[in-house]
Amino acid sequence: MNFENVEQQIFKTEAHLILLDVNLPYENGYEICSKIRLKSKVPIIFVTSKNQSMDELNGILRGGDDYIEKPYHVPILLARIQTLLNRVYSDKATESILTYKGITLDLLRSEIKYENQETELTKTELKTLYYLFKHTDQIIARMDLIDYLWDHEIYADDNSLSVIITRIREKLKEIGVENIIETKRGQGYKL
């Protein structure tokens, strides 16, 4: 992500939550938060090294839902994220855990589980599986997946996606799941 027009980049994604720093190039996190709030109620947590009470107050007054100081403890951050997601999305069935054919994708822990086996995922692997889980029984065009994963970045290409899918298949095989991601020749992938 480049740091120009951050709010426009956020609106293009399907973000369920935003972690936002105050100190960013071009404009600060407070300004970005204010712009997001004009169009969206997506939860925003400030995660920043600015630790004065006025900084926290400014973040909340600009529309932030929570304010966490760096350095932070990951379990605390994850718990606060989960609490906020549960509160905001409880009636919309948006979950941090997705399940398909007995396979569980845990978004907050970045893990995939099947029966008694589990394995960790990289950020890109997690994002790929999330997209596939949200579009089960549909053929996802390779270019759609590339655009979702890398948002038109120059370095991303068809080969990058192939490598990610191969790594995901290997991790799935490690936990006892095979042939769940189908390759539809000339079309894309299907879960």
Coordinates of C-alpha atoms in Angstrom, one line a residue:
M1 CA 0.0 0.0 0.0
N2 CA 1.3 3.4 -0.8
F3 CA 0.3 6.2 1.6
E4 CA -1.4 8.6 -0.7
N5 CA -5.2 8.5 -0.6
V6 CA -5.2 5.8 2.0
E7 CA -8.9 6.0 2.7
Q8 CA -9.7 5.4 -1.0
Q9 CA -7.5 2.3 -1.0
I10 CA -9.4 1.1 2.1
F11 CA -12.8 1.6 0.5
K12 CA -11.7 -0.6 -2.4
T13 CA -11.1 -3.5 0.0
E14 CA -13.6 -5.5 2.0
A15 CA -12.0 -4.6 5.3
H16 CA -13.9 -5.6 8.4
L17 CA -11.5 -3.8 10.7
I18 CA -8.7 -1.2 10.3
L19 CA -5.5 -1.0 12.3
L20 CA -4.3 2.6 11.9
D21 CA -1.1 4.3 13.0
V22 CA -1.1 8.0 13.7
N23 CA 2.3 8.7 12.2
L24 CA 2.0 8.1 8.5
P25 CA 3.5 9.8 5.4
Y26 CA 1.4 12.5 3.6
E27 CA -1.4 12.8 6.3
N28 CA -1.7 11.5 9.8
G29 CA -3.9 8.7 11.0
Y30 CA -6.4 11.1 12.6
E31 CA -7.1 12.8 9.3
I32 CA -7.5 9.4 7.5
C33 CA -9.8 8.2 10.3
S34 CA -12.0 11.4 9.9
K35 CA -12.2 10.8 6.1
I36 CA -13.1 7.1 6.6
R37 CA -15.8 8.1 9.1
L38 CA -17.5 10.3 6.5
K39 CA -18.4 7.2 4.4
S40 CA -18.0 4.1 6.6
K41 CA -18.6 2.7 10.1
V42 CA -15.9 0.0 9.8
P43 CA -14.2 -0.5 13.1
I44 CA -10.9 1.4 13.5
I45 CA -8.2 0.7 16.1
F46 CA -5.3 3.1 16.5
V47 CA -2.1 1.2 17.1
T48 CA 0.6 3.8 17.7
S49 CA 3.6 4.9 19.7
K50 CA 1.9 8.2 20.5
N51 CA 1.1 7.7 24.2
Q52 CA -0.2 11.0 25.5
S53 CA -3.8 11.1 26.8
M54 CA -4.6 13.9 24.3
D55 CA -3.4 11.6 21.5
E56 CA -5.8 8.9 22.6
L57 CA -8.6 11.4 23.1
N58 CA -8.0 12.8 19.6
G59 CA -8.1 9.3 18.1
I60 CA -11.5 8.5 19.8
L61 CA -13.0 11.9 18.9
R62 CA -12.0 11.5 15.3
G63 CA -13.9 8.2 15.1
G64 CA -11.5 5.6 16.4
D65 CA -13.1 2.7 18.3
D66 CA -10.0 1.8 20.4
Y67 CA -6.5 3.0 21.0
I68 CA -3.6 0.7 21.7
E69 CA -0.1 2.0 22.5
K70 CA 3.1 0.4 21.0
P71 CA 4.8 -1.7 22.1
Y72 CA 1.8 -3.9 22.7
H73 CA 1.3 -7.6 23.6
V74 CA -0.1 -9.5 20.7
P75 CA -2.6 -11.6 22.7
I76 CA -4.0 -8.3 24.1
L77 CA -4.3 -6.8 20.7
L78 CA -6.0 -9.9 19.3
A79 CA -8.4 -10.0 22.3
R80 CA -9.4 -6.4 21.7
I81 CA -9.8 -7.0 17.9
Q82 CA -12.1 -10.0 18.7
T83 CA -14.1 -8.0 21.2
L84 CA -14.6 -5.2 18.7
L85 CA -15.5 -7.5 15.9
N86 CA -18.0 -9.4 18.0
R87 CA -19.6 -6.2 19.1
V88 CA -19.8 -4.6 15.7
Y89 CA -20.7 -7.6 13.6
S90 CA -22.6 -9.9 15.9
D91 CA -25.9 -9.4 14.1
K92 CA -24.3 -9.6 10.6
A93 CA -22.7 -13.1 11.1
T94 CA -19.3 -11.9 10.3
E95 CA -16.9 -14.2 12.1
S96 CA -13.3 -14.5 12.7
I97 CA -13.6 -18.3 12.1
L98 CA -14.9 -19.7 8.8
T99 CA -15.6 -23.3 8.2
Y100 CA -16.0 -25.3 5.0
K101 CA -16.2 -29.1 4.7
G102 CA -14.8 -29.6 8.2
I103 CA -11.9 -27.2 7.5
T104 CA -11.6 -24.3 9.9
L105 CA -10.0 -21.0 8.9
D106 CA -9.1 -19.0 12.0
L107 CA -8.5 -15.4 10.9
L108 CA -7.3 -14.0 14.1
R109 CA -4.8 -16.8 14.7
S110 CA -3.8 -17.1 11.0
E111 CA -4.3 -20.9 11.2
I112 CA -6.1 -23.6 9.2
K113 CA -7.4 -26.6 11.1
Y114 CA -8.8 -30.0 10.2
E115 CA -9.8 -32.6 12.7
N116 CA -6.9 -32.5 15.3
Q117 CA -4.3 -31.0 13.0
E118 CA -3.5 -27.3 12.4
T119 CA -0.9 -25.2 10.7
E120 CA 0.0 -21.6 10.6
L121 CA -0.5 -19.4 7.4
T122 CA 1.4 -16.5 6.1
K123 CA -0.6 -13.2 5.6
T124 CA -0.9 -13.9 1.8
E125 CA -1.9 -17.5 2.4
L126 CA -4.6 -16.4 4.9
K127 CA -5.9 -13.7 2.6
T128 CA -6.1 -16.2 -0.3
L129 CA -8.0 -18.8 1.7
Y130 CA -10.3 -16.2 3.2
Y131 CA -11.3 -15.1 -0.4
L132 CA -11.8 -18.7 -1.4
F133 CA -13.8 -19.5 1.7
K134 CA -16.0 -16.4 1.1
H135 CA -16.7 -17.6 -2.5
T136 CA -17.2 -21.3 -2.0
D137 CA -18.6 -23.3 -5.0
Q138 CA -17.7 -20.5 -7.3
I139 CA -14.9 -20.4 -9.9
I140 CA -12.6 -17.5 -8.9
A141 CA -10.7 -16.0 -11.9
R142 CA -7.0 -15.9 -11.4
M143 CA -6.9 -12.2 -12.2
D144 CA -9.6 -11.5 -9.6
L145 CA -7.6 -13.3 -7.0
I146 CA -4.4 -11.5 -8.0
D147 CA -6.1 -8.1 -7.8
Y148 CA -7.6 -8.9 -4.4
L149 CA -4.2 -10.1 -3.0
W150 CA -1.9 -7.5 -4.4
D151 CA -4.2 -4.6 -5.4
H152 CA -2.6 -4.1 -8.9
E153 CA 0.9 -4.1 -7.6
I154 CA 3.5 -4.3 -10.4
Y155 CA 5.5 -7.1 -8.9
A156 CA 2.5 -9.5 -8.6
D157 CA 2.0 -11.8 -11.5
D158 CA 0.4 -15.1 -12.4
N159 CA 3.4 -17.1 -11.2
S160 CA 3.2 -15.4 -7.7
L161 CA -0.3 -16.8 -7.4
S162 CA 0.7 -20.2 -8.5
V163 CA 3.4 -20.3 -5.8
I164 CA 0.9 -19.2 -3.1
I165 CA -1.7 -21.9 -4.2
T166 CA 1.0 -24.6 -4.2
R167 CA 2.1 -23.6 -0.7
I168 CA -1.5 -23.6 0.6
R169 CA -2.1 -27.1 -1.0
E170 CA 1.1 -28.4 0.8
K171 CA -0.1 -27.0 4.1
L172 CA -3.5 -28.5 3.7
K173 CA -1.9 -31.8 2.8
E174 CA 0.1 -31.6 6.1
I175 CA -3.1 -31.5 8.1
G176 CA -4.9 -34.2 6.1
V177 CA -6.8 -32.3 3.4
E178 CA -6.2 -33.0 -0.3
N179 CA -7.8 -31.9 -3.5
I180 CA -10.0 -29.2 -1.8
I181 CA -8.7 -26.4 -4.1
E182 CA -9.6 -27.3 -7.7
T183 CA -7.8 -25.8 -10.6
K184 CA -10.2 -24.9 -13.4
R185 CA -8.0 -24.8 -16.5
G186 CA -8.2 -21.4 -18.2
Q187 CA -10.6 -20.1 -15.6
G188 CA -9.2 -20.1 -12.1
Y189 CA -9.7 -21.9 -8.8
K190 CA -12.7 -23.3 -6.9
L191 CA -13.0 -24.4 -3.3

